[in-house]
Tab-separated table of C-alpha atoms and ligand atoms in Angstrom:
chain	number	residue	atom	x	y	z
A	1	MET	CA	0.458	0.130	0.369
A	2	TYR	CA	1.240	3.267	0.402
A	3	TRP	CA	3.057	3.145	3.761
A	4	GLU	CA	7.067	2.694	1.907
A	5	GLU	CA	8.518	1.639	4.668
A	6	ASN	CA	11.713	0.917	2.793
A	7	LEU	CA	11.898	4.920	1.588
A	8	GLU	CA	9.971	6.430	4.968
A	9	THR	CA	12.430	4.373	8.041
A	10	MET	CA	15.452	4.403	5.986
A	11	ASN	CA	18.403	5.379	7.886
A	12	GLU	CA	19.996	8.500	7.787
A	13	GLY	CA	23.231	7.541	5.949
A	14	ALA	CA	21.506	5.452	2.942
A	15	LEU	CA	19.389	8.398	2.900
A	16	LYS	CA	21.871	11.347	2.349
A	17	GLU	CA	24.044	8.984	0.297
A	18	MET	CA	19.897	8.365	-2.062
A	19	GLN	CA	19.895	12.888	-1.821
A	20	LEU	CA	23.844	12.760	-2.969
A	21	LYS	CA	23.044	10.416	-6.020
A	22	LEU	CA	19.047	12.467	-7.162
A	23	VAL	CA	20.587	15.585	-6.903
A	24	ASN	CA	24.190	15.349	-8.803
A	25	GLN	CA	20.731	13.650	-11.579
A	26	THR	CA	19.641	16.896	-10.746
A	27	LEU	CA	22.362	19.316	-11.999
A	28	VAL	CA	22.802	17.294	-15.305
A	29	LYS	CA	18.987	17.746	-16.161
A	30	ALA	CA	18.532	21.288	-14.439
A	31	ALA	CA	21.087	22.254	-16.727
A	32	GLU	CA	19.110	21.271	-20.532
A	33	ALA	CA	16.921	24.197	-19.017
A	34	PRO	CA	17.535	27.505	-20.127
A	35	PHE	CA	17.723	29.653	-16.672
A	36	TYR	CA	20.124	27.195	-15.311
A	37	ARG	CA	22.615	26.594	-18.596
A	38	ASN	CA	25.861	28.098	-16.619
A	39	ILE	CA	25.474	24.953	-14.183
A	40	SER	CA	26.245	22.318	-16.821
A	41	GLY	CA	28.959	20.114	-15.602
A	42	LYS	CA	28.585	20.187	-12.240
A	43	LYS	CA	29.408	17.626	-10.174
A	44	LEU	CA	29.038	17.907	-5.901
A	45	ARG	CA	31.020	15.110	-4.323
A	46	THR	CA	28.543	15.781	0.225
A	47	LEU	CA	25.402	17.276	-0.185
A	48	GLU	CA	27.435	20.312	2.267
A	49	GLU	CA	28.419	21.522	-1.117
A	50	ILE	CA	25.210	22.254	-2.729
A	51	ARG	CA	25.787	25.295	-0.780
A	52	GLU	CA	27.220	26.239	-3.557
A	53	LEU	CA	25.118	26.890	-6.272
A	54	PRO	CA	23.223	29.921	-5.884
A	55	PHE	CA	19.944	30.592	-5.211
A	56	THR	CA	17.052	30.488	-7.196
A	57	ARG	CA	14.127	33.061	-5.800
A	58	LYS	CA	10.295	32.994	-7.087
A	59	GLN	CA	11.245	36.214	-9.473
A	60	ASP	CA	13.555	34.418	-11.246
A	61	LEU	CA	10.425	31.875	-11.834
A	62	ARG	CA	8.742	35.279	-13.072
A	63	ASP	CA	11.456	36.686	-14.867
A	64	HIS	CA	12.467	33.513	-16.850
A	65	PHE	CA	8.145	33.954	-17.520
A	66	PRO	CA	7.079	30.867	-19.645
A	67	TYR	CA	9.899	28.377	-20.470
A	68	GLY	CA	13.253	29.509	-19.017
A	69	PHE	CA	13.075	26.807	-16.526
A	70	LEU	CA	11.482	24.000	-18.736
A	71	ARG	CA	13.803	21.147	-19.598
A	72	THR	CA	12.560	18.984	-21.761
A	73	ASP	CA	9.985	19.665	-24.561
A	74	LEU	CA	6.907	20.733	-24.632
A	75	SER	CA	5.218	17.562	-25.410
A	76	GLU	CA	6.714	15.677	-22.897
A	77	ALA	CA	5.148	17.919	-20.255
A	78	VAL	CA	0.912	16.698	-20.025
A	79	ARG	CA	-0.414	19.483	-16.819
A	80	LEU	CA	0.630	23.297	-16.527
A	81	HIS	CA	-0.216	24.298	-13.190
A	82	SER	CA	0.141	28.185	-12.117
A	83	SER	CA	0.465	29.929	-8.786
A	84	SER	CA	-2.601	31.974	-7.088
A	85	GLY	CA	-0.391	34.528	-7.066
A	86	THR	CA	-0.697	34.998	-2.697
A	87	THR	CA	2.306	38.382	-3.648
A	88	GLY	CA	2.551	38.916	-6.957
A	89	ASN	CA	2.269	38.331	-10.934
A	90	PRO	CA	1.334	34.785	-11.887
A	91	THR	CA	4.260	31.483	-12.100
A	92	VAL	CA	4.177	28.586	-14.390
A	93	VAL	CA	4.384	25.266	-13.676
A	94	PHE	CA	4.679	22.497	-16.179
A	95	HIS	CA	4.615	18.006	-15.111
A	96	THR	CA	5.602	16.042	-16.657
A	97	ARG	CA	3.860	12.174	-16.925
A	98	ALA	CA	6.637	10.516	-14.386
A	99	ASP	CA	6.308	13.592	-12.320
A	100	ILE	CA	1.932	13.835	-12.148
A	101	GLU	CA	3.306	10.074	-10.149
A	102	ASN	CA	6.208	11.207	-8.284
A	103	TRP	CA	3.782	14.429	-6.857
A	104	THR	CA	0.581	11.771	-6.329
A	105	ASN	CA	3.058	9.345	-5.082
A	106	GLN	CA	4.447	11.870	-2.487
A	107	VAL	CA	-0.196	12.686	-1.504
A	108	ALA	CA	-1.163	8.574	-1.453
A	109	ARG	CA	1.787	8.444	0.990
A	110	SER	CA	0.808	11.445	3.352
A	111	MET	CA	-2.919	10.916	3.113
A	112	TYR	CA	-1.703	7.250	4.465
A	113	MET	CA	0.159	8.152	7.268
A	114	ILE	CA	-2.478	10.008	9.116
A	115	GLY	CA	-4.441	7.016	8.669
A	116	VAL	CA	-6.086	7.270	5.084
A	117	ARG	CA	-7.176	3.448	3.507
A	118	PRO	CA	-9.756	2.566	1.305
A	119	GLY	CA	-12.727	2.780	2.278
A	120	ASP	CA	-12.600	6.293	3.364
A	121	VAL	CA	-14.713	8.972	1.677
A	122	PHE	CA	-12.509	12.240	0.956
A	123	GLN	CA	-14.385	15.179	0.507
A	124	ASN	CA	-11.786	17.849	-1.383
A	125	THR	CA	-13.189	20.783	-0.341
A	126	MET	CA	-10.344	23.131	-2.328
A	127	GLY	CA	-10.267	23.926	-6.106
A	128	TYR	CA	-9.180	22.641	-8.366
A	129	GLY	CA	-7.442	24.487	-11.908
A	130	LEU	CA	-4.804	26.548	-11.386
A	131	PHE	CA	-4.436	25.995	-8.103
A	132	THR	CA	-2.990	23.098	-6.786
A	133	GLY	CA	-4.900	21.730	-3.852
A	134	GLY	CA	-7.426	20.154	-5.644
A	135	LEU	CA	-6.202	17.862	-8.676
A	136	GLY	CA	-2.552	16.970	-6.535
A	137	PHE	CA	-5.152	15.579	-3.296
A	138	HIS	CA	-7.814	14.439	-5.920
A	139	TYR	CA	-5.081	12.121	-7.080
A	140	GLY	CA	-3.199	11.241	-4.455
A	141	ALA	CA	-6.630	10.236	-2.326
A	142	GLU	CA	-7.279	8.008	-5.867
A	143	LYS	CA	-3.994	6.645	-5.490
A	144	ILE	CA	-4.828	5.281	-2.109
A	145	GLY	CA	-9.017	3.702	-3.020
A	146	ALA	CA	-10.643	6.430	-0.751
A	147	LEU	CA	-13.241	7.169	-2.570
A	148	THR	CA	-13.271	11.295	-4.063
A	149	ILE	CA	-15.344	13.966	-3.993
A	150	PRO	CA	-14.156	16.330	-5.936
A	151	ILE	CA	-16.616	18.878	-4.509
A	152	GLY	CA	-14.382	22.070	-5.075
A	153	PRO	CA	-14.684	24.765	-2.195
A	154	GLY	CA	-18.305	26.657	-1.471
A	155	ASN	CA	-21.715	25.893	-0.659
A	156	SER	CA	-21.506	24.713	2.505
A	157	LYS	CA	-24.935	23.468	2.458
A	158	ARG	CA	-24.240	21.851	-0.261
A	159	GLN	CA	-20.640	20.057	1.402
A	160	ILE	CA	-22.275	19.731	4.223
A	161	TRP	CA	-25.156	18.019	2.622
A	162	PHE	CA	-22.645	15.724	0.648
A	163	MET	CA	-21.430	15.050	4.432
A	164	GLN	CA	-24.241	13.521	5.349
A	165	THR	CA	-25.427	12.321	2.628
A	166	PHE	CA	-22.339	10.324	1.725
A	167	GLY	CA	-21.066	9.768	4.729
A	168	THR	CA	-17.370	11.414	5.027
A	169	THR	CA	-14.753	10.774	6.461
A	170	VAL	CA	-11.785	12.682	5.736
A	171	VAL	CA	-12.043	16.565	4.102
A	172	HIS	CA	-9.338	18.442	3.097
A	173	ILE	CA	-9.843	22.469	3.880
A	174	LEU	CA	-8.393	25.745	4.083
A	175	PRO	CA	-8.850	26.210	7.602
A	176	SER	CA	-9.964	29.458	7.394
A	177	TYR	CA	-12.580	28.005	5.686
A	178	ALA	CA	-13.041	24.984	8.429
A	179	LEU	CA	-13.924	27.803	10.125
A	180	ARG	CA	-16.739	29.107	8.632
A	181	LEU	CA	-17.901	26.643	7.749
A	182	TYR	CA	-18.929	25.669	11.387
A	183	SER	CA	-21.323	28.079	11.631
A	184	ILE	CA	-23.731	26.946	8.884
A	185	PHE	CA	-23.368	23.454	10.718
A	186	GLU	CA	-24.143	25.583	13.718
A	187	GLU	CA	-27.191	27.110	11.649
A	188	MET	CA	-28.647	24.707	9.986
A	189	SER	CA	-28.424	22.749	13.327
A	190	VAL	CA	-26.643	20.162	12.210
A	191	ASP	CA	-23.670	18.232	15.227
A	192	PRO	CA	-20.416	17.210	13.225
A	193	LYS	CA	-19.664	15.195	15.925
A	194	LYS	CA	-23.137	12.723	15.758
A	195	ASP	CA	-24.525	14.157	12.165
A	196	THR	CA	-21.692	13.038	10.426
A	197	LYS	CA	-18.750	10.302	9.811
A	198	LEU	CA	-15.654	12.332	9.532
A	199	LYS	CA	-12.874	11.934	10.945
A	200	SER	CA	-9.614	13.780	10.355
A	201	PHE	CA	-9.415	16.692	8.370
A	202	ILE	CA	-6.459	18.203	6.828
A	203	ILE	CA	-5.747	21.958	6.919
A	204	GLY	CA	-2.970	23.550	5.329
A	205	SER	CA	-2.279	26.237	1.626
A	206	GLU	CA	-2.235	29.549	4.306
A	207	PRO	CA	-0.564	29.138	7.691
A	208	HIS	CA	-2.150	29.215	10.983
A	209	SER	CA	-1.339	28.330	14.982
A	210	GLU	CA	-1.862	25.498	16.496
A	211	GLU	CA	-4.639	27.168	19.027
A	212	LEU	CA	-6.670	27.398	15.244
A	213	ARG	CA	-6.172	23.270	15.097
A	214	ARG	CA	-7.407	22.505	18.235
A	215	GLU	CA	-9.860	25.160	17.680
A	216	ILE	CA	-10.565	22.588	14.409
A	217	GLU	CA	-10.694	19.354	16.148
A	218	ASP	CA	-12.718	20.570	19.256
A	219	LEU	CA	-16.078	22.107	16.976
A	220	PHE	CA	-15.465	19.195	14.429
A	221	GLY	CA	-14.808	16.572	16.799
A	222	VAL	CA	-11.761	14.986	14.496
A	223	ARG	CA	-8.001	15.570	14.008
A	224	ALA	CA	-6.578	18.089	12.187
A	225	TYR	CA	-3.445	18.024	9.837
A	226	ASN	CA	-1.063	19.902	8.746
A	227	SER	CA	-0.223	19.873	5.897
A	228	TYR	CA	2.212	22.054	3.830
A	229	GLY	CA	2.704	22.788	-0.176
A	230	LEU	CA	3.872	24.392	-2.727
A	231	SER	CA	3.294	24.848	-6.465
A	232	GLU	CA	7.372	25.448	-7.167
A	233	VAL	CA	7.774	22.783	-6.430
A	234	CYS	CA	5.270	20.417	-7.099
A	235	GLY	CA	2.003	21.094	-4.856
A	236	PRO	CA	0.671	19.334	-1.265
A	237	GLY	CA	2.666	16.517	-0.358
A	238	VAL	CA	5.491	17.709	0.092
A	239	GLY	CA	5.704	18.084	3.446
A	240	PHE	CA	2.376	16.562	5.933
A	241	GLU	CA	2.200	16.208	9.569
A	242	CYS	CA	1.591	12.989	10.727
A	243	SER	CA	0.056	11.331	13.372
A	244	CYS	CA	2.404	11.954	16.229
A	245	GLN	CA	1.225	15.600	15.097
A	246	LYS	CA	5.299	16.998	16.132
A	247	GLY	CA	5.739	19.059	13.317
A	248	ILE	CA	5.655	18.132	9.339
A	249	HIS	CA	7.573	15.523	7.771
A	250	LEU	CA	9.017	16.536	4.149
A	251	TRP	CA	9.827	14.230	2.045
A	252	GLU	CA	13.693	13.793	1.994
A	253	ASP	CA	13.643	11.496	-1.454
A	254	TYR	CA	11.679	13.795	-2.973
A	255	TYR	CA	13.688	16.641	-1.310
A	256	TYR	CA	16.269	18.396	-0.377
A	257	VAL	CA	15.617	20.362	2.789
A	258	GLU	CA	17.903	23.548	3.486
A	259	ILE	CA	16.589	26.633	5.854
A	260	ILE	CA	18.309	30.216	6.262
A	261	ASP	CA	19.012	32.956	7.288
A	262	PRO	CA	17.327	35.402	4.899
A	263	GLU	CA	19.574	38.273	5.183
A	264	THR	CA	22.418	36.505	4.327
A	265	GLY	CA	21.813	33.746	2.649
A	266	GLU	CA	23.895	31.395	5.150
A	267	VAL	CA	22.859	27.728	5.743
A	268	LEU	CA	21.130	27.821	9.028
A	269	PRO	CA	21.547	24.836	11.747
A	270	ASP	CA	18.666	22.512	12.690
A	271	GLY	CA	16.543	24.131	15.873
A	272	GLU	CA	17.570	27.290	13.965
A	273	GLU	CA	14.736	29.451	12.360
A	274	GLY	CA	15.086	30.811	9.400
A	275	GLU	CA	13.199	30.349	5.157
A	276	LEU	CA	12.938	27.263	3.940
A	277	VAL	CA	14.969	26.531	0.632
A	278	LEU	CA	14.078	23.540	-1.538
A	279	THR	CA	15.966	21.301	-4.107
A	280	THR	CA	13.822	19.196	-6.152
A	281	LEU	CA	15.959	16.008	-6.099
A	282	GLN	CA	13.396	14.457	-9.308
A	283	ARG	CA	11.403	16.401	-11.024
A	284	GLU	CA	11.189	15.865	-14.494
A	285	ALA	CA	9.392	18.498	-16.186
A	286	MET	CA	11.181	21.405	-14.059
A	287	PRO	CA	14.778	21.148	-11.280
A	288	LEU	CA	14.903	24.134	-9.163
A	289	LEU	CA	17.567	24.173	-6.841
A	290	ARG	CA	17.753	25.892	-4.130
A	291	TYR	CA	14.339	27.012	-3.750
A	292	ARG	CA	13.268	30.329	-2.123
A	293	THR	CA	10.233	30.030	-0.608
A	294	GLY	CA	10.387	32.469	1.170
A	295	ASP	CA	8.421	30.237	4.451
A	296	LEU	CA	9.495	31.565	7.825
A	297	THR	CA	10.164	28.104	9.035
A	298	ARG	CA	12.893	25.741	10.933
A	299	VAL	CA	13.468	21.881	11.197
A	300	LEU	CA	12.395	19.707	14.082
A	301	PRO	CA	15.682	18.280	16.111
A	302	GLY	CA	15.361	14.522	17.422
A	303	LYS	CA	14.107	11.271	15.860
A	304	CYS	CA	10.420	11.692	15.331
A	305	GLU	CA	7.929	9.028	17.393
A	306	CYS	CA	6.611	7.613	14.577
A	307	GLY	CA	9.976	5.891	13.159
A	308	ARG	CA	10.279	8.356	9.487
A	309	VAL	CA	13.608	9.487	10.000
A	310	HIS	CA	12.505	12.197	7.465
A	311	LYS	CA	13.360	15.701	8.187
A	312	ARG	CA	9.999	17.441	10.161
A	313	ILE	CA	9.296	20.912	10.794
A	314	GLU	CA	7.646	23.239	12.811
A	315	ARG	CA	4.551	24.517	11.257
A	316	ILE	CA	5.119	27.576	9.304
A	317	LYS	CA	5.328	31.281	10.834
A	318	GLY	CA	4.095	32.810	7.422
A	319	ARG	CA	6.517	34.351	4.777
A	320	ALA	CA	8.693	36.997	5.220
A	321	ASP	CA	7.214	39.708	3.025
A	322	ASP	CA	3.921	38.771	6.031
A	323	MET	CA	5.830	40.516	8.905
A	324	LEU	CA	3.872	43.442	10.186
A	325	ILE	CA	6.606	46.047	10.642
A	326	ILE	CA	4.397	48.442	13.471
A	327	ASN	CA	6.316	52.148	15.104
A	328	GLY	CA	9.341	49.662	14.385
A	329	VAL	CA	8.216	45.931	16.674
A	330	ASN	CA	7.932	43.487	13.841
A	331	ILE	CA	4.555	40.999	14.363
A	332	PHE	CA	3.772	38.235	12.440
A	333	PRO	CA	0.198	37.824	11.673
A	334	ILE	CA	-0.309	34.478	13.614
A	335	GLN	CA	1.253	35.546	16.661
A	336	ILE	CA	-2.430	37.377	16.893
A	337	GLU	CA	-4.915	34.641	15.418
A	338	GLU	CA	-2.461	32.525	18.617
A	339	THR	CA	-3.811	35.732	20.727
A	340	ILE	CA	-7.447	35.442	19.900
A	341	MET	CA	-7.744	31.634	19.364
A	342	ARG	CA	-6.555	31.477	23.225
A	343	THR	CA	-8.721	33.674	24.639
A	344	PRO	CA	-13.069	32.278	25.123
A	345	GLY	CA	-15.567	34.132	23.952
A	346	VAL	CA	-14.236	35.786	20.571
A	347	GLY	CA	-12.797	33.893	17.534
A	348	LYS	CA	-14.231	32.517	15.177
A	349	ASN	CA	-13.037	35.298	12.635
A	350	TYR	CA	-11.075	37.596	12.932
A	351	LEU	CA	-8.958	41.047	10.581
A	352	ILE	CA	-6.455	43.423	11.359
A	353	GLU	CA	-6.027	46.735	10.482
A	354	VAL	CA	-2.690	48.749	10.253
A	355	LYS	CA	-3.889	52.420	9.191
A	356	THR	CA	-1.482	56.053	9.514
A	357	GLU	CA	-2.696	58.352	11.961
A	358	ASN	CA	-0.756	60.881	13.081
A	359	PHE	CA	2.530	60.518	11.318
A	360	MET	CA	1.911	57.173	13.628
A	361	ASP	CA	1.403	53.221	12.820
A	362	LYS	CA	-2.067	51.733	14.304
A	363	LEU	CA	-3.016	48.370	14.728
A	364	TYR	CA	-6.433	47.683	14.536
A	365	VAL	CA	-7.599	44.214	15.027
A	366	LYS	CA	-12.168	43.803	14.148
A	367	VAL	CA	-12.703	40.228	15.915
A	368	GLU	CA	-16.403	38.445	15.438
A	369	VAL	CA	-17.084	37.088	19.244
A	370	ASP	CA	-19.745	34.794	20.070
A	371	LYS	CA	-23.418	34.995	20.693
A	372	GLU	CA	-24.541	35.125	23.004
A	373	ILE	CA	-21.982	37.830	23.825
A	374	PHE	CA	-22.268	39.938	21.641
A	375	GLU	CA	-25.280	39.685	22.475
A	376	GLY	CA	-24.808	39.248	26.715
A	377	THR	CA	-24.521	42.900	28.557
A	378	LEU	CA	-22.509	45.966	27.648
A	379	ALA	CA	-19.745	44.485	30.841
A	380	ALA	CA	-19.323	41.903	30.002
A	381	LEU	CA	-17.953	42.753	26.295
A	382	THR	CA	-16.166	45.425	27.577
A	383	GLY	CA	-14.505	43.775	29.968
A	384	LEU	CA	-13.678	41.024	26.726
A	385	GLN	CA	-12.257	43.846	24.978
A	386	LYS	CA	-9.569	45.094	27.549
A	387	LYS	CA	-8.548	41.433	28.250
A	388	LEU	CA	-7.631	40.703	24.900
A	389	THR	CA	-6.573	44.624	24.109
A	390	GLU	CA	-3.764	43.098	27.204
A	391	GLU	CA	-2.686	39.755	26.053
A	392	LEU	CA	-2.399	40.990	22.221
A	393	LYS	CA	-0.393	43.665	24.417
A	394	ALA	CA	1.866	41.225	25.699
A	395	GLU	CA	2.473	38.526	22.585
A	396	ILE	CA	2.738	41.708	20.147
A	397	THR	CA	4.793	44.057	22.134
A	398	VAL	CA	2.760	46.514	20.876
A	399	THR	CA	-1.479	47.927	22.747
A	400	PRO	CA	-3.773	47.140	19.799
A	401	THR	CA	-7.209	48.466	19.090
A	402	VAL	CA	-9.994	45.535	20.124
A	403	GLN	CA	-12.936	46.364	18.280
A	404	LEU	CA	-15.645	43.275	19.615
A	405	VAL	CA	-18.253	42.676	15.971
A	406	GLU	CA	-21.008	40.970	15.090
A	407	PRO	CA	-20.951	37.497	13.924
A	408	GLY	CA	-19.790	36.405	10.537
A	409	THR	CA	-20.021	40.285	9.740
A	410	LEU	CA	-16.343	40.746	9.166
A	411	PRO	CA	-15.571	39.675	5.459
A	412	VAL	CA	-15.235	35.764	4.068
A	413	TRP	CA	-13.164	34.405	1.313
A	414	GLU	CA	-13.350	32.289	-0.834
A	415	GLY	CA	-10.045	31.170	-1.898
A	416	LYS	CA	-6.777	31.758	0.421
A	417	ALA	CA	-7.678	33.841	3.314
A	418	LYS	CA	-6.503	37.705	3.784
A	419	ARG	CA	-6.979	39.157	7.275
A	420	VAL	CA	-3.662	41.380	7.361
A	421	GLN	CA	-5.512	45.245	5.185
A	422	ASP	CA	-1.397	47.141	5.214
A	423	LEU	CA	-3.657	50.396	4.123
A	424	ARG	CA	-1.106	52.679	5.239
A	425	SER	CA	-0.102	55.912	3.157
A	426	LYS	CA	2.937	54.936	1.902
B	501	ADP	P1	0.426	30.767	-4.133
B	501	ADP	O1	1.716	31.255	-3.251
B	501	ADP	O2	0.406	31.839	-5.487
B	501	ADP	O3	0.524	31.145	-2.230
B	501	ADP	P2	0.819	28.182	-4.044
B	501	ADP	O4	-0.497	28.152	-3.337
B	501	ADP	O5	2.075	27.519	-4.121
B	501	ADP	O6	1.090	29.094	-4.823
B	501	ADP	O7	1.115	28.893	-1.943
B	501	ADP	C1	1.903	27.730	-1.638
B	501	ADP	C2	2.344	29.247	-0.880
B	501	ADP	O8	1.400	28.424	0.760
B	501	ADP	C3	3.129	28.630	0.520
B	501	ADP	O9	4.560	28.750	-0.184
B	501	ADP	C4	3.253	28.810	1.457
B	501	ADP	O10	3.342	30.387	1.867
B	501	ADP	C5	1.769	28.913	1.518
B	501	ADP	N1	1.200	27.664	2.613
B	501	ADP	C6	0.991	26.331	1.579
B	501	ADP	N2	1.000	25.446	3.005
B	501	ADP	C7	0.721	26.275	3.997
B	501	ADP	C8	0.690	25.076	5.968
B	501	ADP	N3	0.198	24.076	5.639
B	501	ADP	N4	1.238	26.203	6.699
B	501	ADP	C9	1.414	27.916	6.601
B	501	ADP	N5	1.474	28.227	5.064
B	501	ADP	C10	0.846	27.755	3.953
B	502	ZN	ZN1	6.429	11.107	12.660
């Protein structure tokens, strides 16, 4: 089945040896793409020598649009995906048949790891199309033999109807959408714990806190697993949490993993936080060397209790460019989310706004509060507002203006959540 024991638990020395072989094969292949022409003839004697190679950045993919990274003949490519363009212009990514098979395998292996089996009913609420979240998972789930429902995003009532009618057990969902979906369950008086067979949620594609994961688990009575990926190197399936839920295993037979200091580019030792850099080890159409993901994380030291040797990273803190600098203080939106999720009475949806007032940065945090509190006494509301302001100040050292709003009044998103609005005058 999709427990590839020989690859997942091989000893570290053998894994490194395999990686060195794969990196060198990748260098030969990459040199056939126009962008990497100048690395032609390069061969590494040790994995560490990879540090001599320059980084590849998202901007390079844009500058060499559309074929600068394609190493095969276009006729060998069977699929094109394009990044959803969270930041800037889209990038285009090609896959050969072998790339699709490898990708499918990564997803199947990941889902198998959290217990998905034939007999499971898998509802994929991610967008089908250029976004990789839909098709990427689709083929992995089918490969395992789960009944796969390609429902795509939106239409929450229909989602719930499918869940109930076909006994959905596993759902792939954006964490921000999971919270919104719960409010529709409430509206329809359907209890996900009693009235469905839901067992696991696969949540990913956007940064989210541990607190948000636990909230989703509590609301739906499921276990929620963190899924990491990016379209440039493949899509979902690059990394996945195992049932220990202690970090995301990155599949090291498919990627060589480095963490670098985003300022200096220096490679950091395991345990230190920095930017994740990935080298693809088996890509055919578009190998990428030392690709700077922009995602901030760290490699967790020590071995995972599950027995897999593949490196684990901590949940993604955000992208380097998600960092807000408020009057000189660095803040990550996820810190605000953690605090909100920890505070009882608030937390289904929130929005962060930054404005310029009197030549200073001003931080607003708008949070939906539970219906009972919103409709309760003024004292309860002001008490909650004061508490949240204090908690946030303790976490981020900046005093925000907290605005508590009625449930269901903040914006919602069809795709990834856009929770930060920077309205500062430049
Ligand atoms: P885009 O760059 O247009 O958003 P992708 O859909 O490929 O295109 O998104 C990949 C990015 O999404 C990652 O680089 C990362 O920033 C974010 N991401 C994906 N999965 C996770 C996750 N589990 N946790 C946090 N961020 C994630
Ligand atoms: Zn593990």
